[in-house]
mmCIF file of C-alpha atoms in Angstrom:
data_model
loop_
_atom_site.group_PDB
_atom_site.id
_atom_site.type_symbol
_atom_site.label_atom_id
_atom_site.label_comp_id
_atom_site.label_asym_id
_atom_site.label_seq_id
_atom_site.Cartn_x
_atom_site.Cartn_y
_atom_site.Cartn_z
ATOM 1 C CA MET A 1085 0.195 0.165 0.020
ATOM 2 C CA ASN A 1086 1.510 3.764 -0.794
ATOM 3 C CA ALA A 1087 2.027 5.227 2.488
ATOM 4 C CA ILE A 1088 1.116 8.702 0.242
ATOM 5 C CA ILE A 1089 -2.109 9.720 -1.461
ATOM 6 C CA SER A 1090 -2.726 12.823 -3.458
ATOM 7 C CA ALA A 1091 -5.556 15.293 -3.420
ATOM 8 C CA SER A 1092 -7.334 14.053 -6.176
ATOM 9 C CA GLU A 1093 -7.043 10.361 -4.912
ATOM 10 C CA LEU A 1094 -8.691 11.644 -1.738
ATOM 11 C CA ALA A 1095 -11.175 13.562 -3.166
ATOM 12 C CA SER A 1096 -12.305 10.236 -5.113
ATOM 13 C CA ASP A 1097 -11.984 8.388 -2.110
ATOM 14 C CA LEU A 1098 -13.932 10.724 0.047
ATOM 15 C CA ALA A 1099 -17.215 10.435 -2.507
ATOM 16 C CA GLY A 1100 -16.911 6.350 -2.386
ATOM 17 C CA GLY A 1101 -18.705 3.597 -0.471
ATOM 18 C CA THR A 1102 -15.938 3.754 2.243
ATOM 19 C CA PRO A 1103 -14.802 7.153 2.828
ATOM 20 C CA PRO A 1104 -11.319 7.448 5.125
ATOM 21 C CA VAL A 1105 -11.253 8.894 8.616
ATOM 22 C CA LEU A 1106 -9.542 12.592 7.890
ATOM 23 C CA LEU A 1107 -7.193 13.662 10.769
ATOM 24 C CA ASP A 1108 -5.976 17.631 10.656
ATOM 25 C CA VAL A 1109 -2.862 17.509 11.908
ATOM 26 C CA ARG A 1110 -1.990 21.043 11.997
ATOM 27 C CA TRP A 1111 0.958 22.119 13.587
ATOM 28 C CA GLN A 1112 4.567 23.734 13.129
ATOM 29 C CA LEU A 1113 7.674 24.524 15.082
ATOM 30 C CA SER A 1114 8.074 27.899 16.696
ATOM 31 C CA LEU A 1115 10.358 29.669 18.677
ATOM 32 C CA ALA A 1116 8.255 32.918 18.601
ATOM 33 C CA LYS A 1117 6.285 34.082 21.665
ATOM 34 C CA ALA A 1118 3.237 33.847 19.944
ATOM 35 C CA PRO A 1119 3.077 30.057 19.172
ATOM 36 C CA PHE A 1120 1.371 28.343 16.051
ATOM 37 C CA ASP A 1121 -2.208 27.741 16.626
ATOM 38 C CA GLY A 1122 -3.027 24.724 14.896
ATOM 39 C CA ARG A 1123 -6.686 24.461 16.395
ATOM 40 C CA ALA A 1124 -7.707 27.820 14.919
ATOM 41 C CA GLU A 1125 -6.302 26.906 11.711
ATOM 42 C CA TYR A 1126 -8.742 24.183 11.817
ATOM 43 C CA ALA A 1127 -11.492 26.551 13.137
ATOM 44 C CA ALA A 1128 -10.843 28.961 10.378
ATOM 45 C CA GLY A 1129 -11.312 26.123 7.309
ATOM 46 C CA HIS A 1130 -10.385 22.166 7.328
ATOM 47 C CA ILE A 1131 -11.197 19.427 4.333
ATOM 48 C CA PRO A 1132 -15.123 18.201 5.002
ATOM 49 C CA GLY A 1133 -15.312 15.846 7.614
ATOM 50 C CA ALA A 1134 -11.668 15.660 9.318
ATOM 51 C CA VAL A 1135 -11.415 16.744 13.042
ATOM 52 C CA TYR A 1136 -8.625 17.971 14.322
ATOM 53 C CA VAL A 1137 -5.984 16.148 16.594
ATOM 54 C CA ASP A 1138 -3.488 17.871 18.140
ATOM 55 C CA LEU A 1139 0.600 16.959 18.477
ATOM 56 C CA ASP A 1140 1.624 18.359 21.380
ATOM 57 C CA SER A 1141 -0.926 16.723 23.752
ATOM 58 C CA GLU A 1142 -1.973 13.967 21.764
ATOM 59 C CA LEU A 1143 0.555 12.457 19.649
ATOM 60 C CA ALA A 1144 3.106 13.237 21.985
ATOM 61 C CA ALA A 1145 3.936 13.693 26.016
ATOM 62 C CA ALA A 1146 4.694 16.718 27.561
ATOM 63 C CA PRO A 1147 8.863 17.502 27.245
ATOM 64 C CA ASP A 1148 11.209 15.738 29.784
ATOM 65 C CA GLU A 1149 14.246 13.680 29.433
ATOM 66 C CA ARG A 1150 13.074 11.759 27.158
ATOM 67 C CA GLY A 1151 13.112 14.806 25.050
ATOM 68 C CA ARG A 1152 10.870 17.476 23.157
ATOM 69 C CA HIS A 1153 8.142 15.000 22.076
ATOM 70 C CA PRO A 1154 8.105 11.914 23.662
ATOM 71 C CA LEU A 1155 5.979 8.792 22.680
ATOM 72 C CA PRO A 1156 2.237 10.133 24.065
ATOM 73 C CA ASP A 1157 0.471 7.685 26.686
ATOM 74 C CA LEU A 1158 -0.912 5.185 24.717
ATOM 75 C CA ASP A 1159 -4.676 5.288 26.810
ATOM 76 C CA VAL A 1160 -4.637 9.064 25.544
ATOM 77 C CA PHE A 1161 -3.382 8.600 21.768
ATOM 78 C CA GLY A 1162 -5.979 5.374 21.442
ATOM 79 C CA ALA A 1163 -8.800 7.874 22.948
ATOM 80 C CA ALA A 1164 -7.544 10.497 20.224
ATOM 81 C CA MET A 1165 -7.963 8.437 17.439
ATOM 82 C CA ARG A 1166 -11.327 6.774 19.157
ATOM 83 C CA ARG A 1167 -12.943 10.283 19.673
ATOM 84 C CA ALA A 1168 -11.809 10.695 15.497
ATOM 85 C CA GLY A 1169 -13.528 8.085 14.468
ATOM 86 C CA VAL A 1170 -10.782 5.867 13.862
ATOM 87 C CA SER A 1171 -11.087 1.771 13.432
ATOM 88 C CA THR A 1172 -8.863 -0.927 12.663
ATOM 89 C CA GLY A 1173 -10.749 -1.783 9.452
ATOM 90 C CA THR A 1174 -11.517 1.900 8.450
ATOM 91 C CA PRO A 1175 -8.606 3.671 6.297
ATOM 92 C CA VAL A 1176 -7.324 6.939 7.749
ATOM 93 C CA VAL A 1177 -5.254 10.085 5.660
ATOM 94 C CA VAL A 1178 -3.735 12.098 7.468
ATOM 95 C CA TYR A 1179 -3.162 16.220 6.510
ATOM 96 C CA ASP A 1180 -1.395 19.223 7.910
ATOM 97 C CA GLY A 1181 -0.231 22.817 6.554
ATOM 98 C CA GLY A 1182 1.973 21.471 3.942
ATOM 99 C CA LEU A 1183 4.988 21.212 5.852
ATOM 100 C CA GLY A 1184 3.986 17.061 6.068
ATOM 101 C CA TRP A 1185 6.084 16.919 9.706
ATOM 102 C CA ALA A 1186 2.902 16.296 11.638
ATOM 103 C CA ALA A 1187 1.128 14.237 9.474
ATOM 104 C CA ALA A 1188 3.695 12.222 9.285
ATOM 105 C CA ARG A 1189 4.296 12.162 12.586
ATOM 106 C CA ALA A 1190 0.654 10.846 12.813
ATOM 107 C CA TRP A 1191 1.072 8.395 10.213
ATOM 108 C CA TRP A 1192 4.056 6.845 12.150
ATOM 109 C CA LEU A 1193 2.348 6.082 15.641
ATOM 110 C CA LEU A 1194 -0.838 5.076 13.752
ATOM 111 C CA ARG A 1195 1.623 2.366 11.669
ATOM 112 C CA TRP A 1196 3.711 1.104 14.638
ATOM 113 C CA THR A 1197 1.009 1.072 16.987
ATOM 114 C CA GLY A 1198 -0.902 -1.339 14.332
ATOM 115 C CA HIS A 1199 -3.219 -0.076 12.341
ATOM 116 C CA PRO A 1200 -3.059 -1.202 8.899
ATOM 117 C CA ASP A 1201 -4.333 1.384 6.677
ATOM 118 C CA VAL A 1202 -2.597 5.119 6.720
ATOM 119 C CA ARG A 1203 -1.826 7.529 4.173
ATOM 120 C CA VAL A 1204 -0.467 11.422 3.929
ATOM 121 C CA LEU A 1205 -1.790 13.487 1.464
ATOM 122 C CA ASP A 1206 1.388 14.636 -0.484
ATOM 123 C CA GLY A 1207 1.740 18.167 -0.168
ATOM 124 C CA GLY A 1208 -0.825 18.789 2.806
ATOM 125 C CA LEU A 1209 -3.676 20.985 2.939
ATOM 126 C CA PRO A 1210 -2.199 23.244 0.038
ATOM 127 C CA THR A 1211 -3.031 20.431 -2.297
ATOM 128 C CA TRP A 1212 -6.447 20.600 -1.755
ATOM 129 C CA GLU A 1213 -8.481 22.321 -4.731
ATOM 130 C CA GLY A 1214 -12.089 21.156 -2.935
ATOM 131 C CA ASP A 1215 -14.314 22.952 -0.840
ATOM 132 C CA LEU A 1216 -13.294 23.458 3.086
ATOM 133 C CA GLU A 1217 -15.651 24.050 5.981
ATOM 134 C CA THR A 1218 -15.491 25.779 9.702
ATOM 135 C CA ALA A 1219 -18.325 23.055 11.192
ATOM 136 C CA VAL A 1220 -17.041 20.982 13.557
ATOM 137 C CA PRO A 1221 -18.111 16.893 12.660
ATOM 138 C CA THR A 1222 -18.490 14.609 15.601
ATOM 139 C CA PRO A 1223 -17.987 10.845 14.169
ATOM 140 C CA ALA A 1224 -19.137 7.763 15.648
ATOM 141 C CA ALA A 1225 -16.791 6.437 18.529
ATOM 142 C CA GLY A 1226 -14.351 5.054 16.345
ATOM 143 C CA ASP A 1227 -12.528 0.985 17.750
ATOM 144 C CA PHE A 1228 -9.128 1.364 16.966
ATOM 145 C CA VAL A 1229 -6.892 0.202 20.172
ATOM 146 C CA PRO A 1230 -2.767 0.619 19.691
ATOM 147 C CA VAL A 1231 -0.554 -2.327 19.578
ATOM 148 C CA PRO A 1232 2.890 -0.895 19.843
ATOM 149 C CA GLY A 1233 5.192 -2.336 17.515
ATOM 150 C CA ALA A 1234 4.602 -2.623 14.338
ATOM 151 C CA MET A 1235 7.194 -0.485 13.143
ATOM 152 C CA GLY A 1236 10.818 0.169 14.397
ATOM 153 C CA LEU A 1237 11.496 1.911 17.144
ATOM 154 C CA LEU A 1238 14.953 3.038 18.444
ATOM 155 C CA ASP A 1239 16.000 4.404 21.965
ATOM 156 C CA ALA A 1240 19.478 6.550 22.129
ATOM 157 C CA ASP A 1241 21.534 2.978 22.901
ATOM 158 C CA GLY A 1242 19.784 1.636 19.868
ATOM 159 C CA ALA A 1243 20.510 4.730 18.029
ATOM 160 C CA ALA A 1244 24.634 4.261 18.886
ATOM 161 C CA ALA A 1245 24.545 0.908 18.142
ATOM 162 C CA LEU A 1246 22.974 1.359 14.574
ATOM 163 C CA ALA A 1247 25.237 3.751 13.761
ATOM 164 C CA ARG A 1248 27.850 2.064 14.250
ATOM 165 C CA SER A 1249 26.716 -1.467 12.478
ATOM 166 C CA GLY A 1250 23.910 0.073 9.993
ATOM 167 C CA VAL A 1251 22.573 3.657 8.546
ATOM 168 C CA LEU A 1252 21.390 5.840 10.905
ATOM 169 C CA PHE A 1253 20.077 9.358 9.278
ATOM 170 C CA ASP A 1254 20.145 13.027 10.845
ATOM 171 C CA ALA A 1255 16.974 14.665 9.207
ATOM 172 C CA ARG A 1256 18.231 17.760 10.532
ATOM 173 C CA ALA A 1257 19.249 20.475 8.412
ATOM 174 C CA GLY A 1258 22.886 19.993 7.604
ATOM 175 C CA GLU A 1259 24.219 23.162 9.525
ATOM 176 C CA ARG A 1260 22.537 21.485 12.411
ATOM 177 C CA TYR A 1261 24.272 18.116 11.930
ATOM 178 C CA ARG A 1262 27.553 20.087 11.470
ATOM 179 C CA GLY A 1263 26.874 21.839 14.950
ATOM 180 C CA GLU A 1264 27.206 25.506 13.516
ATOM 181 C CA VAL A 1265 23.686 26.434 14.483
ATOM 182 C CA GLU A 1266 21.814 24.814 17.121
ATOM 183 C CA PRO A 1267 18.741 26.989 18.332
ATOM 184 C CA ILE A 1268 17.149 24.629 20.529
ATOM 185 C CA ASP A 1269 19.392 21.651 22.398
ATOM 186 C CA ARG A 1270 21.661 22.236 24.553
ATOM 187 C CA VAL A 1271 24.667 21.800 21.665
ATOM 188 C CA GLY A 1272 25.431 21.632 18.345
ATOM 189 C CA GLY A 1273 26.264 18.815 16.223
ATOM 190 C CA HIS A 1274 25.944 14.574 15.625
ATOM 191 C CA ILE A 1275 25.251 11.098 16.898
ATOM 192 C CA PRO A 1276 28.748 10.111 16.521
ATOM 193 C CA GLY A 1277 28.389 7.441 13.038
ATOM 194 C CA ALA A 1278 25.204 9.119 11.775
ATOM 195 C CA LEU A 1279 24.837 10.496 8.096
ATOM 196 C CA SER A 1280 23.273 14.016 7.466
ATOM 197 C CA ALA A 1281 19.706 12.998 5.075
ATOM 198 C CA PRO A 1282 17.973 16.401 5.245
ATOM 199 C CA THR A 1283 13.962 15.965 5.475
ATOM 200 C CA ASN A 1284 13.924 19.270 2.977
ATOM 201 C CA GLU A 1285 15.508 17.301 0.490
ATOM 202 C CA ASN A 1286 12.639 14.625 -0.127
ATOM 203 C CA VAL A 1287 10.370 16.914 -1.464
ATOM 204 C CA GLY A 1288 10.524 19.110 -4.495
ATOM 205 C CA THR A 1289 9.338 22.692 -4.850
ATOM 206 C CA ASP A 1290 6.015 22.489 -4.500
ATOM 207 C CA GLY A 1291 6.236 20.439 -0.775
ATOM 208 C CA ARG A 1292 5.494 17.115 -2.199
ATOM 209 C CA PHE A 1293 7.611 14.262 -2.351
ATOM 210 C CA LEU A 1294 9.797 13.656 -4.703
ATOM 211 C CA PRO A 1295 9.417 10.475 -7.088
ATOM 212 C CA ALA A 1296 9.658 7.142 -5.158
ATOM 213 C CA GLU A 1297 12.692 6.190 -8.004
ATOM 214 C CA GLN A 1298 13.971 9.482 -6.904
ATOM 215 C CA LEU A 1299 14.036 9.052 -3.118
ATOM 216 C CA ALA A 1300 15.378 5.319 -3.679
ATOM 217 C CA GLU A 1301 18.373 6.532 -5.422
ATOM 218 C CA ARG A 1302 19.239 9.169 -2.812
ATOM 219 C CA PHE A 1303 19.089 6.936 -0.233
ATOM 220 C CA LYS A 1304 20.968 3.895 -1.892
ATOM 221 C CA SER A 1305 23.473 6.901 -2.534
ATOM 222 C CA LEU A 1306 23.467 7.305 1.287
ATOM 223 C CA GLY A 1307 24.025 3.784 2.100
ATOM 224 C CA ALA A 1308 20.461 2.734 2.731
ATOM 225 C CA GLY A 1309 18.863 -0.337 0.359
ATOM 226 C CA ASP A 1310 21.672 -2.743 0.704
ATOM 227 C CA GLY A 1311 19.532 -4.686 2.886
ATOM 228 C CA SER A 1312 21.166 -2.413 6.307
ATOM 229 C CA ASP A 1313 18.907 -1.424 8.968
ATOM 230 C CA VAL A 1314 18.426 1.784 8.899
ATOM 231 C CA GLY A 1315 17.113 4.367 11.151
ATOM 232 C CA VAL A 1316 15.847 8.115 11.362
ATOM 233 C CA TYR A 1317 16.800 11.087 13.882
ATOM 234 C CA CYS A 1318 16.298 14.455 14.190
ATOM 235 C CA GLY A 1319 15.693 17.396 16.513
ATOM 236 C CA SER A 1320 12.794 15.925 18.573
ATOM 237 C CA GLY A 1321 11.373 12.623 16.304
ATOM 238 C CA VAL A 1322 8.867 14.739 14.227
ATOM 239 C CA SER A 1323 10.271 15.745 10.858
ATOM 240 C CA ALA A 1324 12.578 12.197 11.240
ATOM 241 C CA ALA A 1325 8.892 10.420 10.868
ATOM 242 C CA HIS A 1326 8.600 12.508 7.644
ATOM 243 C CA GLU A 1327 11.948 10.845 6.776
ATOM 244 C CA VAL A 1328 10.569 7.340 7.372
ATOM 245 C CA LEU A 1329 7.827 8.062 5.117
ATOM 246 C CA ALA A 1330 10.147 9.131 2.415
ATOM 247 C CA LEU A 1331 11.685 5.807 3.448
ATOM 248 C CA ALA A 1332 8.662 3.942 2.847
ATOM 249 C CA VAL A 1333 7.622 5.615 -0.217
ATOM 250 C CA ALA A 1334 11.026 4.321 -1.658
ATOM 251 C CA GLY A 1335 10.441 0.593 -0.317
ATOM 252 C CA ILE A 1336 13.315 0.834 2.357
ATOM 253 C CA PRO A 1337 11.518 0.409 5.774
ATOM 254 C CA ALA A 1338 13.855 2.298 8.886
ATOM 255 C CA ALA A 1339 12.675 3.293 12.876
ATOM 256 C CA LEU A 1340 12.680 6.273 14.243
ATOM 257 C CA TYR A 1341 14.330 7.428 17.263
ATOM 258 C CA VAL A 1342 11.578 9.242 18.878
ATOM 259 C CA GLY A 1343 14.076 11.047 21.503
ATOM 260 C CA SER A 1344 16.822 12.370 18.866
ATOM 261 C CA TRP A 1345 18.797 14.966 19.209
ATOM 262 C CA SER A 1346 16.580 16.797 22.474
ATOM 263 C CA GLU A 1347 17.102 13.503 24.252
ATOM 264 C CA TRP A 1348 20.340 12.635 23.313
ATOM 265 C CA SER A 1349 22.249 16.271 23.682
ATOM 266 C CA SER A 1350 20.287 16.477 27.173
ATOM 267 C CA ASP A 1351 23.104 14.169 28.509
ATOM 268 C CA PRO A 1352 26.519 15.145 28.575
ATOM 269 C CA ASN A 1353 27.987 11.931 28.797
ATOM 270 C CA ARG A 1354 26.531 10.961 25.400
ATOM 271 C CA PRO A 1355 29.367 11.177 22.885
ATOM 272 C CA VAL A 1356 28.585 14.457 19.778
ATOM 273 C CA ALA A 1357 30.486 14.706 16.915
ATOM 274 C CA VAL A 1358 30.691 18.006 15.134
ATOM 275 C CA GLY A 1359 31.534 19.219 11.498
ATOM 276 C CA PRO A 1360 30.799 16.775 8.446
ATOM 277 C CA ASP A 1361 32.636 13.864 8.804
ATOM 278 C CA PRO A 1362 29.895 11.465 10.027
ATOM 279 C CA GLN A 1363 32.615 10.305 13.068
#
């Protein structure tokens, strides 16, 4: 099953006999005093039938020693999905404001906890050409119960080991990987052995994913796709989910290090590499 869906395909599916559950996960990283308000954006207009899901409170737990966006409590996540109408036997489509990171986080969590049919709207809301609505739907409660383990998950020790034994991608911007700038975390740099593979290089200028063949070539040129185990991390496990999604589009399974650099760099005993050299 393809992990992404186009706007035209979504419109066709919504008009069909088994329309997907639609989740609006608009969110963006903001360092401003007035943070981005995804719920307000949703209230101003969303794809008809979509239910808003909050990344910070329903797709992640509160920041702690595990990082800025640790895994959510599964009871909280499961309740949010059932409230939105998610059932195991019903397809789900997730979208955000276009960057794709938040939608990919929801996609990964649903897939990791066992939902078999989840896709991300390629390019997000900007690609939707249909009407928007402001009415808040009240779907019938779903029956989805999350059971973790269906996709790969890394902790800090697992990420360190994978950087030595397989392929560990750092999905952040190159300057953060090299340690030239670090706007958020305690220290700049990367996990020793990790390879720089910025998420923004997986999409074109229109925000849509590059063709699967092109993505496969990109990741193969970086050492993935030859049978090696692959993992991805970023700042806090959000943009890395987008890279795991890109790898899935390319046909390459990958694990997610959810704690990512926000967890790794918080411990002064963990090693940090700087510069363009992985080591």
